[in-house]
PDB file of C-alpha atoms in Angstrom:
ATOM      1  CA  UNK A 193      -7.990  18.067  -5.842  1.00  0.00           C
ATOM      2  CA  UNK A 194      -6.076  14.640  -6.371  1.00  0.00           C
ATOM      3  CA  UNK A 195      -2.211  15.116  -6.052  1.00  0.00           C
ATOM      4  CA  UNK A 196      -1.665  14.108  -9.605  1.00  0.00           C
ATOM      5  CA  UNK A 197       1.216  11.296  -9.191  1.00  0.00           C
ATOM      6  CA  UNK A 198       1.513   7.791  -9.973  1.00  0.00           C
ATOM      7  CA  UNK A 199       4.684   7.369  -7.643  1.00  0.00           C
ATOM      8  CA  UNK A 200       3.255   3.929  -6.466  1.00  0.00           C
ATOM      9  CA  UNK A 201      -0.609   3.331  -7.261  1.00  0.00           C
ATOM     10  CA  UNK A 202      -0.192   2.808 -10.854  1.00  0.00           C
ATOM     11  CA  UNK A 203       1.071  -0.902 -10.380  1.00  0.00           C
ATOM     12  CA  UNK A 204      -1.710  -2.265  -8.400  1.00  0.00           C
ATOM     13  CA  UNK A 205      -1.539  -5.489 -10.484  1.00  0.00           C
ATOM     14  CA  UNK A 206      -2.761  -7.800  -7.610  1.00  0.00           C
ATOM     15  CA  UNK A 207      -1.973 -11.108  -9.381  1.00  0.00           C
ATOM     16  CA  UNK A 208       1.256 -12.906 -11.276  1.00  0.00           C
ATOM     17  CA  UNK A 209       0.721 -16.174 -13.438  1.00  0.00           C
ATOM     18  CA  UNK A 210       3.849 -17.215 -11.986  1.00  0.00           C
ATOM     19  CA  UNK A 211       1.565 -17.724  -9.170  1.00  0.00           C
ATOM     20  CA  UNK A 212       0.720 -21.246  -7.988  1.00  0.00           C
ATOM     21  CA  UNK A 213      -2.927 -21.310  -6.372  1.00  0.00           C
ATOM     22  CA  UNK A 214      -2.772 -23.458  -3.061  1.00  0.00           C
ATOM     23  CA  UNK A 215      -5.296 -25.330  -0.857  1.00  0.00           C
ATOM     24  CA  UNK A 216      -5.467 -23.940   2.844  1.00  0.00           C
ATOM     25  CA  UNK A 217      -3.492 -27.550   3.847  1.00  0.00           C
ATOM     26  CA  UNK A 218      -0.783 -26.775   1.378  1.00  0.00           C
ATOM     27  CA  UNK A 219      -0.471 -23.381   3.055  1.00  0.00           C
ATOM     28  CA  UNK A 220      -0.179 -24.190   6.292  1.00  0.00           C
ATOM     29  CA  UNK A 221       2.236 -27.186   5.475  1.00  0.00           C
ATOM     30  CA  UNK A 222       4.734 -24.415   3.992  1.00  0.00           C
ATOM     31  CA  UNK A 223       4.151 -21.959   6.646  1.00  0.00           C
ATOM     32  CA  UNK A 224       5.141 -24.874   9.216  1.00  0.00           C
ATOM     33  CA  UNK A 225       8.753 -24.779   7.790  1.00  0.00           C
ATOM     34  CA  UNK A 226       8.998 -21.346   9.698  1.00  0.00           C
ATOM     35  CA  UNK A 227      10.422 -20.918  12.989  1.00  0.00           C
ATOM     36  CA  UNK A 228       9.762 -17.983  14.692  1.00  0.00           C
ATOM     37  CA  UNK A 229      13.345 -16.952  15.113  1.00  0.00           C
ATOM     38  CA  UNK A 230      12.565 -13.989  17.307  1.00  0.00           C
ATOM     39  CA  UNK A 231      14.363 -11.300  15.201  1.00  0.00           C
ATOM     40  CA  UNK A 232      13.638  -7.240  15.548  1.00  0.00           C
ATOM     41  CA  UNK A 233      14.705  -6.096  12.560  1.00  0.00           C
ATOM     42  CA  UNK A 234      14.633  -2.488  11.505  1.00  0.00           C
ATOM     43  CA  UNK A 235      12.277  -2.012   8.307  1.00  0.00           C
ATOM     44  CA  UNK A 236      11.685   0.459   6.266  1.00  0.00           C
ATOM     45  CA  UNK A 237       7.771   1.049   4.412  1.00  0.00           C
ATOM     46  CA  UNK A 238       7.433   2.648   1.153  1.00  0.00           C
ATOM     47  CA  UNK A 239       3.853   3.402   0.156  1.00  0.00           C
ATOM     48  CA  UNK A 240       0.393   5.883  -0.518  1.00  0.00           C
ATOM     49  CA  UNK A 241      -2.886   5.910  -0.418  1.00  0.00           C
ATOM     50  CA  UNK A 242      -5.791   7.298  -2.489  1.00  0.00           C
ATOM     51  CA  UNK A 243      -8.785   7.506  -0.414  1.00  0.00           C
ATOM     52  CA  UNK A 244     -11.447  11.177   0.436  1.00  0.00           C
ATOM     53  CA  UNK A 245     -10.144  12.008  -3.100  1.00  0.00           C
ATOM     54  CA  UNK A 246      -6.411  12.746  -2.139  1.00  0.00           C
ATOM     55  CA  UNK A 247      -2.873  10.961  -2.328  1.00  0.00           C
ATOM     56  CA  UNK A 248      -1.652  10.559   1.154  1.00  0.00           C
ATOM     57  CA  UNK A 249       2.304   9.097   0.286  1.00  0.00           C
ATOM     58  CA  UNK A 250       4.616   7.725   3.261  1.00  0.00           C
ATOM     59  CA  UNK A 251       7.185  10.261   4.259  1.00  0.00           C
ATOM     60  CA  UNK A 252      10.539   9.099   4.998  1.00  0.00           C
ATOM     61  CA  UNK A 253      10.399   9.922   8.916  1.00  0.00           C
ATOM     62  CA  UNK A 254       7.000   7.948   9.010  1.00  0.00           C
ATOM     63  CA  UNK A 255       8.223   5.012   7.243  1.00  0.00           C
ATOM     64  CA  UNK A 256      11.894   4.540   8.707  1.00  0.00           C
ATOM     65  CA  UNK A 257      11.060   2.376  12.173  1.00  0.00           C
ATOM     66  CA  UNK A 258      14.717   1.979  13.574  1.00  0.00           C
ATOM     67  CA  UNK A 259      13.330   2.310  17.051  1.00  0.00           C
ATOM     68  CA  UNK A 260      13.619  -0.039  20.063  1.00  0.00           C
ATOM     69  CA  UNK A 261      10.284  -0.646  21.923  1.00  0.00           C
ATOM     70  CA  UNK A 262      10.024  -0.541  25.389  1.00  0.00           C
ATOM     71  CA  UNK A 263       7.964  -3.250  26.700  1.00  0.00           C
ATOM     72  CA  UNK A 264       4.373  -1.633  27.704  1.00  0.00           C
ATOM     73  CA  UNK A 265       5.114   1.902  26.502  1.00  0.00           C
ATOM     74  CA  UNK A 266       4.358   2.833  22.674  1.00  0.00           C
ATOM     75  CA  UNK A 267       7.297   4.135  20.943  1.00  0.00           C
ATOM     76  CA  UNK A 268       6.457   5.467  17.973  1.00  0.00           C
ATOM     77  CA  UNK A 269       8.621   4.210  14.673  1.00  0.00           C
ATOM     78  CA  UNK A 270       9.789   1.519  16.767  1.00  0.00           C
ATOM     79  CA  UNK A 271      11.451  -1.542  14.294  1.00  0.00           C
ATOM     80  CA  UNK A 272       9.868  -4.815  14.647  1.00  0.00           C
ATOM     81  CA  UNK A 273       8.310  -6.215  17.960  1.00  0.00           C
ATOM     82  CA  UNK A 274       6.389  -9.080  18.134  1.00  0.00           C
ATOM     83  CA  UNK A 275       4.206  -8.049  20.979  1.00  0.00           C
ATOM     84  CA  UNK A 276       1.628 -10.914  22.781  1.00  0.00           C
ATOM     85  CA  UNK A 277      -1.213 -13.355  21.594  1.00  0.00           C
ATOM     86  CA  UNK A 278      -3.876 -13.647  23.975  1.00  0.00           C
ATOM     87  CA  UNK A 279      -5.442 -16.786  24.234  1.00  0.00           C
ATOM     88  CA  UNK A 280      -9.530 -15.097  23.635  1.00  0.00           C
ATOM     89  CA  UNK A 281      -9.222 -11.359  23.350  1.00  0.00           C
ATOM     90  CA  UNK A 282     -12.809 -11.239  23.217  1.00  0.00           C
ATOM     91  CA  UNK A 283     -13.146 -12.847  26.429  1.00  0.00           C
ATOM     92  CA  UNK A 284     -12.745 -10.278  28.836  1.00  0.00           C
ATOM     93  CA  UNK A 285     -13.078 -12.752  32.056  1.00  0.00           C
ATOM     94  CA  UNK A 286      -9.331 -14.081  30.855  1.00  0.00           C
ATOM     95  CA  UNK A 287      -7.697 -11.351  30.134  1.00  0.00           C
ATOM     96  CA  UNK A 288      -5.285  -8.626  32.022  1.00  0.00           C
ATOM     97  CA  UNK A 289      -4.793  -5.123  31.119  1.00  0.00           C
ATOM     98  CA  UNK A 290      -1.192  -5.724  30.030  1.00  0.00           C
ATOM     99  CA  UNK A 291      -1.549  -8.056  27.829  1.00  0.00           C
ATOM    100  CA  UNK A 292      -3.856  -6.267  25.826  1.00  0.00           C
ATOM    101  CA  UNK A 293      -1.539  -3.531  26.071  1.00  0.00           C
ATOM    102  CA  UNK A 294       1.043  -6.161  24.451  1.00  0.00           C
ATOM    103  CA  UNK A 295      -1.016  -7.252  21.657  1.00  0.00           C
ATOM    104  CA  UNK A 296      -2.263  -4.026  20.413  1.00  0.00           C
ATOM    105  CA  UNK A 297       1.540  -2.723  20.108  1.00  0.00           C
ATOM    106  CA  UNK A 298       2.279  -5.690  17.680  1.00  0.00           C
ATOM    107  CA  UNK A 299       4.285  -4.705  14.620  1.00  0.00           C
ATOM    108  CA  UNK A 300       1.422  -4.711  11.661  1.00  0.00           C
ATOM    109  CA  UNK A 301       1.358  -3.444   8.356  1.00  0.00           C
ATOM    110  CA  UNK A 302       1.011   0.066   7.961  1.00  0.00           C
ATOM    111  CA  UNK A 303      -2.591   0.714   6.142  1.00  0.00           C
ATOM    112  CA  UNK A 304      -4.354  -2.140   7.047  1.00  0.00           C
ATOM    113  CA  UNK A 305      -2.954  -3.352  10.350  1.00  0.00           C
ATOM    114  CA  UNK A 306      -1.737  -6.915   9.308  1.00  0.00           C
ATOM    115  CA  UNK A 307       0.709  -9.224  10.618  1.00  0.00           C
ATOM    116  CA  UNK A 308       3.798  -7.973   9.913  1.00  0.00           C
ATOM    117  CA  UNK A 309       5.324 -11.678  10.650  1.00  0.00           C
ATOM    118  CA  UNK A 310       4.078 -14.823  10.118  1.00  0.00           C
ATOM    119  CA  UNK A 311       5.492 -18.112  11.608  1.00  0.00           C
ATOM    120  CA  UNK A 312       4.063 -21.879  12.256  1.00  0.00           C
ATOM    121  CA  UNK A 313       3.459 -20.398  16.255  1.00  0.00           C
ATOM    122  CA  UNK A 314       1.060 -17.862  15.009  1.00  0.00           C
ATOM    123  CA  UNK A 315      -0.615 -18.973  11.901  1.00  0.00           C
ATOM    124  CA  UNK A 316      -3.318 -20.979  12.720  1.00  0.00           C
ATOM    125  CA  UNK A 317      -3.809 -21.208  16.863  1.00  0.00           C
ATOM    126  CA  UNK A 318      -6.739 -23.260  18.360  1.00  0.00           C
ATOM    127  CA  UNK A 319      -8.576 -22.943  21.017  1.00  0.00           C
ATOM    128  CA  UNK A 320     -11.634 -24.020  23.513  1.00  0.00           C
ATOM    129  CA  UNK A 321     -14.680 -21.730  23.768  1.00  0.00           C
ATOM    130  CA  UNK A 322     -17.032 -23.299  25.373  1.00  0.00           C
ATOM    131  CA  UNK A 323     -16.800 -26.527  24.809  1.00  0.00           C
ATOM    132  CA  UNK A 324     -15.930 -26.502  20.676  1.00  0.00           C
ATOM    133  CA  UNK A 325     -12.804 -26.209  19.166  1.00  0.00           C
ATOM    134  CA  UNK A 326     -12.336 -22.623  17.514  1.00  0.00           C
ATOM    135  CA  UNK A 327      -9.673 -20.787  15.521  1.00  0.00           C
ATOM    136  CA  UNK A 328      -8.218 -18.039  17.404  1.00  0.00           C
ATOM    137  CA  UNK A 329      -9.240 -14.769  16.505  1.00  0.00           C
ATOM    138  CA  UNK A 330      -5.956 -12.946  17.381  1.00  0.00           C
ATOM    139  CA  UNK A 331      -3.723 -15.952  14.845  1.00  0.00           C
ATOM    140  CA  UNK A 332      -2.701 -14.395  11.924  1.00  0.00           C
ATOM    141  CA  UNK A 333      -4.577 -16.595   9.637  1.00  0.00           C
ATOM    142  CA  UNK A 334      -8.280 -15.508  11.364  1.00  0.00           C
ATOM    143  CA  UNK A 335      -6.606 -11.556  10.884  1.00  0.00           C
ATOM    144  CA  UNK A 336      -6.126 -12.134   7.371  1.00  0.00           C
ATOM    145  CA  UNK A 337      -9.437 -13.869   6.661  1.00  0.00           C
ATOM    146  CA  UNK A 338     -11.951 -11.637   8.499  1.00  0.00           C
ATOM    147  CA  UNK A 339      -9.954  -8.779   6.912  1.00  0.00           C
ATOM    148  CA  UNK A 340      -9.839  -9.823   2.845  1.00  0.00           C
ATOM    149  CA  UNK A 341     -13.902 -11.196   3.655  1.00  0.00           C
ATOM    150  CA  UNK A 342     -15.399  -9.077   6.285  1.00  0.00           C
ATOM    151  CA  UNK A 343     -18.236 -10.854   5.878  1.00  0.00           C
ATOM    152  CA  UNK A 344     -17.360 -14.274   5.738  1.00  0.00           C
ATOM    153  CA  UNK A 345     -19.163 -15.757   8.258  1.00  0.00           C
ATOM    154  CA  UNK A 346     -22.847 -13.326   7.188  1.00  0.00           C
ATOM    155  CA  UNK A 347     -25.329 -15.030   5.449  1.00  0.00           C
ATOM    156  CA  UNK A 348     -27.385 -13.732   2.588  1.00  0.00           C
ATOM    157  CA  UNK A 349     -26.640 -11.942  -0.492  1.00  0.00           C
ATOM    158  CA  UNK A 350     -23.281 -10.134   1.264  1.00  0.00           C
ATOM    159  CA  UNK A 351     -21.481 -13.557   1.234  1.00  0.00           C
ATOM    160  CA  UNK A 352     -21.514 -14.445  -2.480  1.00  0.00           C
ATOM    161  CA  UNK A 353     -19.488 -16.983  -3.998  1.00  0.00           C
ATOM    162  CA  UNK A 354     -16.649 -14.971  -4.770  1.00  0.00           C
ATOM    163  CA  UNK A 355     -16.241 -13.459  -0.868  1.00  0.00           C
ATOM    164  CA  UNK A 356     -13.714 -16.160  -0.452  1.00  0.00           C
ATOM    165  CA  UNK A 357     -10.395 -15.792   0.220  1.00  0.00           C
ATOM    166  CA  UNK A 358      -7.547 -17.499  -2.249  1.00  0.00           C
ATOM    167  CA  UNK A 359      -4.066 -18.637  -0.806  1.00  0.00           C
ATOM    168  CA  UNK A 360      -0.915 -18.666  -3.178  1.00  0.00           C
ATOM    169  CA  UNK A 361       2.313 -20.420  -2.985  1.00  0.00           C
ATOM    170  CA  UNK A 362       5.045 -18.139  -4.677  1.00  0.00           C
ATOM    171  CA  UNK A 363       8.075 -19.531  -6.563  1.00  0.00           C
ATOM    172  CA  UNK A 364      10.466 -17.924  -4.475  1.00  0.00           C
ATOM    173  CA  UNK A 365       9.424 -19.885  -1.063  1.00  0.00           C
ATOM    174  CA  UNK A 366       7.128 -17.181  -0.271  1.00  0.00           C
ATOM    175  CA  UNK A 367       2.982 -17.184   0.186  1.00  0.00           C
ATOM    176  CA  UNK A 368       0.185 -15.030  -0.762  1.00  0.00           C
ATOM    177  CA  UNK A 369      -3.280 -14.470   0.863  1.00  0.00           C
ATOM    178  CA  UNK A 370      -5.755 -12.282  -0.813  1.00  0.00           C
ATOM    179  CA  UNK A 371      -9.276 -11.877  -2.377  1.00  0.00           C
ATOM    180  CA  UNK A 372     -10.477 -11.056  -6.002  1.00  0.00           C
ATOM    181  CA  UNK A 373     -13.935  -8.519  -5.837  1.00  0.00           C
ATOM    182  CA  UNK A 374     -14.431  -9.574  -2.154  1.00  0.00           C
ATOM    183  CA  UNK A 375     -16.812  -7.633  -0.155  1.00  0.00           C
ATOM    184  CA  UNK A 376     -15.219  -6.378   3.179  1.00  0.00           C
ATOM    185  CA  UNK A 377     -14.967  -3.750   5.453  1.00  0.00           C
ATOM    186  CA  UNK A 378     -11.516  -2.439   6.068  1.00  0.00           C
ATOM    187  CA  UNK A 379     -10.195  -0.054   8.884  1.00  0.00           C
ATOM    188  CA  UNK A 380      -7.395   2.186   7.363  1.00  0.00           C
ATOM    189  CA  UNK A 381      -4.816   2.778  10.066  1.00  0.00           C
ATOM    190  CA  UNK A 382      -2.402   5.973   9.911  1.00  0.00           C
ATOM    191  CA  UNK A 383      -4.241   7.925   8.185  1.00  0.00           C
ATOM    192  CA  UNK A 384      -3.745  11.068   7.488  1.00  0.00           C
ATOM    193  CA  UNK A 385      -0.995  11.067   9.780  1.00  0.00           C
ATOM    194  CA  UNK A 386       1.036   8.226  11.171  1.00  0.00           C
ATOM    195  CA  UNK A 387       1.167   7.900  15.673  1.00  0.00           C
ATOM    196  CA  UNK A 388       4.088  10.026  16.094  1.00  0.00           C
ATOM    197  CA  UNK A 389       3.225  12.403  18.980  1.00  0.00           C
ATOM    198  CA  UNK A 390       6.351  14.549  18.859  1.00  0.00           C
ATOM    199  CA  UNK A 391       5.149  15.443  15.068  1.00  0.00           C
ATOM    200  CA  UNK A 392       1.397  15.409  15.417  1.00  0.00           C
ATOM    201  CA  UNK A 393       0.263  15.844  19.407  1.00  0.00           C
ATOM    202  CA  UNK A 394      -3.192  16.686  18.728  1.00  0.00           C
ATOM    203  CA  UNK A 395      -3.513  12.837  18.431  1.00  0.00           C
ATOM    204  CA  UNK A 396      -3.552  12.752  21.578  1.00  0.00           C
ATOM    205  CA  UNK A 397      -1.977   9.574  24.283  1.00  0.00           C
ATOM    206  CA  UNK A 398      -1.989   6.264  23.455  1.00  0.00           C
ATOM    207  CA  UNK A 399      -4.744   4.505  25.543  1.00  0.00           C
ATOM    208  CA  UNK A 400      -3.475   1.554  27.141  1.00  0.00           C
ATOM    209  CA  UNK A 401      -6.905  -0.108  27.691  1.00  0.00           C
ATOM    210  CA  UNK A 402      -7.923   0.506  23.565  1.00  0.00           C
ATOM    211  CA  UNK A 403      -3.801   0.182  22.241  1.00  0.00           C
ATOM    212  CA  UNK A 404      -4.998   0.253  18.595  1.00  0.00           C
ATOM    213  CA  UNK A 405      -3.051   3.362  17.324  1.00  0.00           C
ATOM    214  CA  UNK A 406      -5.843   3.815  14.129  1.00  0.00           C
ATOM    215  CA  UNK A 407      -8.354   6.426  13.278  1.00  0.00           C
ATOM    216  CA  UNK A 408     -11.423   4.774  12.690  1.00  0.00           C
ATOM    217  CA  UNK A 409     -11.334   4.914   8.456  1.00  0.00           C
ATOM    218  CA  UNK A 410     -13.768   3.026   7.906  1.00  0.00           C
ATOM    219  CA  UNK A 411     -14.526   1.512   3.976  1.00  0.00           C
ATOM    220  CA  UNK A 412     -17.063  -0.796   3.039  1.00  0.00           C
ATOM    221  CA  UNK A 413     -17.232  -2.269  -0.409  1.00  0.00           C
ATOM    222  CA  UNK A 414     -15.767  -4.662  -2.570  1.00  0.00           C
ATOM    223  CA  UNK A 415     -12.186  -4.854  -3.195  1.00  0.00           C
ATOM    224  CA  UNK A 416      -9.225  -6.499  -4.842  1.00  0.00           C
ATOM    225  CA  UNK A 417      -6.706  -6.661  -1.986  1.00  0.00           C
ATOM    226  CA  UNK A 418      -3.513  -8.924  -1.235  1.00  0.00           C
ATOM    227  CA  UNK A 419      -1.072  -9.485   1.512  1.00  0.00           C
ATOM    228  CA  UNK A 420       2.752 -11.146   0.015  1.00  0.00           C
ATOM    229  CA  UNK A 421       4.830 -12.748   2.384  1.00  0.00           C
ATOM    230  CA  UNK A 422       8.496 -13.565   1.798  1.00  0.00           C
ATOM    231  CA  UNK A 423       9.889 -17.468   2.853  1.00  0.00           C
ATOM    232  CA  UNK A 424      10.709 -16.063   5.892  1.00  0.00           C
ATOM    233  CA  UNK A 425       6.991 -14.936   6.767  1.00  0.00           C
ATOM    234  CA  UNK A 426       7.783 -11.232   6.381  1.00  0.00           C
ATOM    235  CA  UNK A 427       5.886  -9.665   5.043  1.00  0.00           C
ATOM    236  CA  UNK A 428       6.803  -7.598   1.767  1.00  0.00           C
ATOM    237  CA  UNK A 429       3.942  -5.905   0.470  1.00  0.00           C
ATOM    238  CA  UNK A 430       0.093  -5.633   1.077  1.00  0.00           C
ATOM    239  CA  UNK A 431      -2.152  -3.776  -1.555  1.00  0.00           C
ATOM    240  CA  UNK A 432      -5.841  -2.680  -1.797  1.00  0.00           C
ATOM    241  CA  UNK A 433      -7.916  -1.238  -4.304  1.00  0.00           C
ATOM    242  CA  UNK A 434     -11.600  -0.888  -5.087  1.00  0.00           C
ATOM    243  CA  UNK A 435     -12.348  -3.639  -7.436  1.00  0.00           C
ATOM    244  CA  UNK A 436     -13.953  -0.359 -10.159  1.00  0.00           C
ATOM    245  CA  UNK A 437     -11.051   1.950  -9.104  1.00  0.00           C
ATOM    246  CA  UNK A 438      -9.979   4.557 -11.351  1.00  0.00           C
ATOM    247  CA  UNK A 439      -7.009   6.323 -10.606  1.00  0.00           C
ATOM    248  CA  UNK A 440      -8.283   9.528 -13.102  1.00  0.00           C
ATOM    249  CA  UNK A 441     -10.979   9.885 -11.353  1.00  0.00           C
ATOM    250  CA  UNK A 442     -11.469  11.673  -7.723  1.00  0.00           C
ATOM    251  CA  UNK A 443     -14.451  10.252  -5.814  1.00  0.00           C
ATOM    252  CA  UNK A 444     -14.607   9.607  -2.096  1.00  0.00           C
ATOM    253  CA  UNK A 445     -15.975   6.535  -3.354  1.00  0.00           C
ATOM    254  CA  UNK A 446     -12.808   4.735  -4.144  1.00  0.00           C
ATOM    255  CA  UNK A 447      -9.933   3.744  -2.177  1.00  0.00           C
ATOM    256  CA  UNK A 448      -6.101   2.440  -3.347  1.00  0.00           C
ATOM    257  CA  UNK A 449      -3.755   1.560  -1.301  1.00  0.00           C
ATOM    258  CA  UNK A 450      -0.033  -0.312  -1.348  1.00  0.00           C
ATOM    259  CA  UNK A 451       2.862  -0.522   1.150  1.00  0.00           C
ATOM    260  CA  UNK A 452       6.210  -2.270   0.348  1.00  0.00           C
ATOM    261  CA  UNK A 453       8.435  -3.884   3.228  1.00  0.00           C
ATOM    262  CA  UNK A 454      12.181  -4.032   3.668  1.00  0.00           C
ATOM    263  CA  UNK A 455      14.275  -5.035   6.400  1.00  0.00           C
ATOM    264  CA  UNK A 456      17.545  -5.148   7.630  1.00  0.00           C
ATOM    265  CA  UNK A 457      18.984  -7.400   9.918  1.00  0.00           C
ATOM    266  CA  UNK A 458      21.439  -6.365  13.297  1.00  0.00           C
TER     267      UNK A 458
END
């Protein structure tokens, strides 16, 4: 049965009027202000998770990360590491082992494996494939995207009109990217237990040719879901629900999620 609480998934209100919609130039152009500072901050992630009909809430130990990370070795609750974009990850013929390693133990947000920092160095990245100019699939913007709209680039009935993704300047310098109804298929990472091997060891090692620490939770449907970014590119809070979610009922059907960042500077 449903832990009956409503700690943090009653206020899934996804939008604010305060809000000013934004064009994908307007974005980018306030996201360019950014420098990527290189900071590690320690952060702290308050958050659950209704999904297989149960509340799944972050414990303090699993959402404290006040840890230093060690280069190539996973550490788990480590604070914030910015870890390595590869120029084509899907391009096998380019690539070394370690920096894969690198780029899978990138800070990201706790359910849905966002960035956990956006700058103007990894927002939008281009690159050559073959000839054409592409978007590269490990920039933050391409994460977001292919992660509100799964099935942006399908064609057919699955990409309706409304699987678009919307971009929001916020009044305090901040930016929102996010989709209303959207039809996607997520991946929901640390669940139902966070990669902490000294409290859960039947996880088993971290692989450091697959070095995405997530268990495979796959949802498809359609979904309300939003990432918030401060005007710092932190991010401060990412939410998902399904877009007929009911928190009174308990259906495997359904899924709600939320995380909320903060972050402390040393």
């Amino acid at each position: 049965m449903k832990k009956l609480t409503l700690l943090l998934l009653t206020p899934l209100l996804l939008t604010s009027c305060a809000n000013q919609s934004a064009s994908f130039k307007a974005l980018k152009a306030r996201i360019d202000q950014i420098e990527d500072t290189h900071e590690h901050p320690y952060y702290k992630v308050v958050g659950s998770l209704d999904f297989n009909g149960m509340i799944t809430e972050i414990s303090d130990d699993d959402g404290t990360f006040d840890k230093n990370p060690t280069g190539t070795s996973y550490v788990a609750n480590s604070r914030y590491y910015e870890g390595f974009y590869n120029p084509y990850t899907t391009d096998s013929t380019v690539l070394n082992e370690e920096d894969v390693v690198i780029y899978g133990m990138a800070s990201r947000s706790y359910w849905l494996r966002m960035p956990l920092r956006i700058t103007k160095d990894n927002f939008y990245v281009e690159m050559q494939a073959e000839g054409e100019v592409e978007e590269n699939p490990t920039c933050a913007h391409y994460q977001l995207v292919h992660t509100v709209c799964a099935w942006i680039d399908s064609s057919g009935s699955v990409n309706a009109s409304t699987n678009r993704p919307y971009y929001e300047l916020l009044p305090d310098g901040g930016f929102a990217i996010g989709g209303r109804n959207v039809h996607s298929r997520v991946t929901i990472d640390n669940y139902p237990y966070y990669l902490n091997y000294e409290k859960h060891p039947e996880l088993g090692e971290w692989d450091e040719l697959e070095p995405l620490p997530c268990y495979k939770s796959f949802v498809d449907g359609r979904f309300d879901m939003r990432f918030e970014y401060n005007k710092d590119g932190w991010l401060v809070k990412e939410t998902l629900k399904t877009s007929d979610y009911n928190y009174n009922k308990t259906t495997d059907a359904q899924v709600a999620l939320r995380s909320v960042y903060s972050y402390k500077f040393s």
